[in-house]
Amino acid sequence: MVQVRTTCSLCEASCGAVMTVEDGIITKVMADREDPLSGGFICPKGAAIPELEADPDRIRTPMLRKNGTLQPCDWDEAFAFIDERLTGILAKHGRQAAGVYVGNAAAHNLNIITYFEDLARALGTTNLFTAASLDQNPRQVVSGLLYGDEFALYVPDIDRSRLVWIMGANPAESNGSMMVAPGFLGRMQKLHERGGRSVVFDPRRTMTAARASEYVPITPSGDAAFLAGVAHTLLKLGPRQTTALSLVDDLEQIAGWLSPFSPEAVSTACGIDAQTIVRLATELRETEAAAVYGRIGTTTQLYSSLTCWLMDIVNILAGNLDTVGGSMFPKPLLAQPNTIGPPGMGQGFTVGKWTSRVSGAPEVVSQIPMACMAEEIDTPGDGQVRALFCLAGNPVTASPDTERMQKALDQLELLVCLDIYQGETSSKAHVILPSPPRLARPNYDAYLYRFTVRNYGRYTQQHRPLEAHERSDRETLLRLMAIAQGHGWDADIDALEEQALAVTVEAMTQVPQSAIEGRDPDEIVAQLRTLSPGERRMDFGLRIGPFGDGFGSRDGISLQTLKDTPQGVDCGALVPRLPEALRTQSGRIEAAHAVFGGELERLAGWLTEPRPRFSLIGRRQLRSNNSWFHNLPNLQHPTRQCTAQIHPDDAAGLGVSSGDLLHISTDKAAIDIPAEVTDTLSPGVVSIPHGWGHGGLDESLPVAAAEPGINVNRIVDYGEVDPLTWNGRLNGMAVEVRKADRA
Ligand SMILES: Nc1nc2c(c(=O)[nH]1)N[C@H]1C(S)=C(S)[C@@H](COP(=O)(O)OP(=O)(O)OC[C@H]3O[C@@H](n4cnc5c(=O)[nH]c(N)nc54)[C@H](O)[C@@H]3O)O[C@H]1N2
Ligand SMILES: Nc1nc2c(c(=O)[nH]1)N[C@H]1C(S)=C(S)[C@@H](COP(=O)(O)OP(=O)(O)OC[C@H]3O[C@@H](n4cnc5c(=O)[nH]c(N)nc54)[C@H](O)[C@@H]3O)O[C@H]1N2
Ligand code: SF4
Ligand SMILES: [Mo]
């Protein structure tokens, strides 16, 4: 029996975990008390890792479609098949005929997150789609425009705050998102014990709201109206002087845009009375260390980008951006665009560097929004996507307009899924390529450590070698790249990667003020060669990063430091980073983009529009993880049901009780779903979790299929995307609700 120290990495909390391994099998997972960030927290999903790893329905060898069914095959056969088919498609239809979709689980898988962009580049296609356009892209685009870097993402400095506003997020169940703050409720409790306060804004009294100092019910999509009222009040009270404020030009312009949005003017639309708005705004301004934080409910609604922008404006005006205890920019251990090169200035950020073929949607953070993926596949013409690589994602379930997505995927000439299950999407694949088990992978939550509440990183070495039937995701992706570049599936992938790394190293030696500016690239590459090929990129990123040793030029960390510190390397509490973190061309916070003035005009019209009788919102469930955690018997729980939650008054009006079927429809489609009557919902709002709908998977996912639930995205479509980012709207749609005809 051995104890293996690692991170759970199933969600964005990135908790330290200690796994007991007996005869090569994980038998138990416990919290790692010595982890400097999670300090002994773990949730039911983390504890279920043994079950997840042992799940008999997991895919452990490649699967290849033969005579219509997916059958196990060996890796060479799978790669050779892909080589032949992809090469044919690209030769006949060109490079745009290939597409890549990257799902959420990629953010939790070091190799996939490291290589997915390289795969798209090797394919030579701009058809890169990711779950981010169903999620946080508005946040990233607003950060890009204001701070010049899409990954300038601030987090609430929760451990030192005196006041935190939580908008459209439920970290008690999601365990936090775009914010690595494991054990969030414990951190919130400590905030209360320090005499601080927390306020939750949500149409549903969530588990987080129930534990907060104050719960403020808000109308779905009412956040922008509310925040505009708050900003209006802050301008009246007088903005607090901070470095951030001094970096904002055109404050008068912004004040002009906001002038119609008095608390009285926005109150009805957001469902919060004017006095409360003034009280909350005043408290925010008067509290020395306060932060405004928002998540899914703010980035997947009618005013997503505007809401993110207003959050920044409010944080700035109240004196809370980049101040201790406020909203702070982390400084990740791995080098990032905003830690490389001359501080405080850069190339800036734009959207729309290219556009999508069918709808002309803008490129957003180097991706085409998911709202366009199905049409890029099902619309004939030059550049039609015919081969799709789906990496750790399940677009059939995740994407609005499920039916069109299903049909589109069915018509692909090649669908390759990197997945560990045969689920709704991978069932349609020509080839499934599985990731190895957890013990046979290295881990570092590279993506998530961009938004930790301390500057922190934790690396786990691969515990055991790969077995004959296993391949690392690194090998898989490098082989796919080799195929895409015409080198053949059996190319020397280590050599190809080394060539690419040498180019990166050389480029970095020419970046002014980089940690290796002016150095001899060969000398750096020689140092990297002392590591195994798969470790070199990460070592490079760490050593040129803000805490790195600069390859011997200063004291600092390298991959070896992380290996020597299995409980995680803590580089301290967050520090103010303005103006150093900026990468705008002006070196200022560029807050007054005309697009936001336009969005405020759209909002002004909405203030007086009649509200729908019912609005649909989503929710996450503690013992679930989007679409893929329903096959584990021990995570089944009475609180994890696929129900439509509805307020008792609404239920009474419709003549339904808990368990009765509700008929919920949009212009697009209708579903029948059991009602769950609860006063946690605001009247006029129904809440349905996403990620369900496993009917028909009795063979591949029998446990999930036995309690299939319903895919809410059958009634959700891309009708009203966020104008700036084309982000999917997943919350606040008008729906009709009545008692179903059938029992
Ligand atoms: N209506 C509605 N729709 C939504 C949302 C919502 O709130 N409401 N939320 C949206 C959001 S925020 C997101 S992020 C998307 C998620 O969208 P997706 O990422 O497309 O969906 P997931 O269900 O997370 O799919 C993850 C896939 O990765 C696989 N997987 C898990 N671990 C591994 C691994 O180690 N290796 C590999 N290769 N595969 C693995 C799983 O089996 C699963 O198939 O959904 C979006 N869709
Ligand atoms: N257990 C578990 N954890 C997860 C996941 C999971 O599926 N299960 N998924 C992971 C993923 S991919 C993500 S992106 C994160 C998401 O993390 P969170 O955003 O914290 O999770 P949600 O439960 O979606 O919380 C969104 C909240 O917004 C509210 N809401 C809806 N519309 C509005 C609105 O217009 N305004 C306001 N103010 N609130 C609104 C909803 O009622 C809900 O409580 O969670 C991650 N963690
Ligand atoms: S909160 Fe997230 S990272 Fe922590 S144990 Fe649970 S699933 Fe794992
Ligand atoms: Mo997400």
GROMACS .gro file of C-alpha atoms in nm, residues 59-65 70-71 73 75 78-79 81-82 99-103 105-106 109 112 119 373 377 386-397 405-406 409-410 412-436 471-473 476-477 480:
model
   74
   59ILE     CA    1  -1.303   0.311  -2.204
   60ARG     CA    2  -0.953   0.175  -2.164
   61THR     CA    3  -0.851   0.098  -2.520
   62PRO     CA    4  -0.922   0.282  -2.845
   63MET     CA    5  -1.256   0.211  -3.009
   64LEU     CA    6  -1.299   0.204  -3.385
   65ARG     CA    7  -1.626   0.197  -3.577
   70LEU     CA    8  -1.766   0.086  -3.200
   71GLN     CA    9  -1.526  -0.197  -3.124
   73CYS     CA   10  -0.892  -0.193  -3.143
   75TRP     CA   11  -0.364   0.215  -3.108
   78ALA     CA   12  -0.679   0.365  -3.473
   79PHE     CA   13  -0.407   0.609  -3.574
   81PHE     CA   14  -0.740   0.479  -3.976
   82ILE     CA   15  -0.740   0.847  -3.879
   99GLY     CA   16  -1.243   2.136  -3.683
  100VAL     CA   17  -1.159   2.097  -3.316
  101TYR     CA   18  -1.397   2.113  -3.021
  102VAL     CA   19  -1.245   2.137  -2.675
  103GLY     CA   20  -1.460   2.056  -2.374
  105ALA     CA   21  -1.257   1.824  -1.903
  106ALA     CA   22  -0.960   1.952  -2.105
  109ASN     CA   23  -0.612   1.747  -1.803
  112ILE     CA   24  -0.491   1.816  -2.342
  119LEU     CA   25  -0.352   2.057  -3.282
  373MET     CA   26  -2.040   2.481  -3.474
  377ILE     CA   27  -2.080   2.122  -4.016
  386ARG     CA   28  -1.613   1.734  -4.236
  387ALA     CA   29  -1.365   1.608  -3.977
  388LEU     CA   30  -1.398   1.701  -3.610
  389PHE     CA   31  -1.167   1.629  -3.320
  390CYS     CA   32  -1.363   1.644  -2.997
  391LEU     CA   33  -1.128   1.670  -2.701
  392ALA     CA   34  -1.275   1.594  -2.358
  393GLY     CA   35  -1.612   1.741  -2.439
  394ASN     CA   36  -1.969   1.637  -2.496
  395PRO     CA   37  -2.128   1.893  -2.728
  396VAL     CA   38  -2.444   1.688  -2.783
  397THR     CA   39  -2.537   1.750  -2.422
  405MET     CA   40  -2.594   1.935  -3.307
  406GLN     CA   41  -2.676   1.563  -3.309
  409LEU     CA   42  -2.228   1.533  -3.590
  410ASP     CA   43  -2.399   1.237  -3.760
  412LEU     CA   44  -1.929   1.409  -4.028
  413GLU     CA   45  -1.695   1.201  -4.239
  414LEU     CA   46  -1.462   1.173  -3.943
  415LEU     CA   47  -1.536   1.226  -3.574
  416VAL     CA   48  -1.249   1.149  -3.336
  417CYS     CA   49  -1.328   1.180  -2.967
  418LEU     CA   50  -1.069   1.188  -2.692
  419ASP     CA   51  -1.284   1.063  -2.408
  420ILE     CA   52  -1.296   0.817  -2.124
  421TYR     CA   53  -1.660   0.726  -2.174
  422GLN     CA   54  -1.882   0.633  -2.463
  423GLY     CA   55  -2.136   0.908  -2.400
  424GLU     CA   56  -2.385   1.110  -2.602
  425THR     CA   57  -2.119   1.255  -2.833
  426SER     CA   58  -1.850   0.987  -2.837
  427SER     CA   59  -2.113   0.725  -2.928
  428LYS     CA   60  -2.122   0.897  -3.264
  429ALA     CA   61  -1.746   0.882  -3.313
  430HIS     CA   62  -1.558   0.690  -3.578
  431VAL     CA   63  -1.276   0.660  -3.328
  432ILE     CA   64  -1.255   0.711  -2.951
  433LEU     CA   65  -0.910   0.756  -2.802
  434PRO     CA   66  -0.907   0.723  -2.422
  435SER     CA   67  -0.692   0.906  -2.170
  436PRO     CA   68  -0.485   0.683  -1.944
  471ARG     CA   69  -0.109   0.602  -2.437
  472SER     CA   70  -0.057   0.944  -2.286
  473ASP     CA   71  -0.277   1.223  -2.417
  476THR     CA   72  -0.217   1.095  -2.882
  477LEU     CA   73  -0.222   1.466  -2.960
  480LEU     CA   74  -0.273   1.361  -3.448
   0.00000   0.00000   0.00000
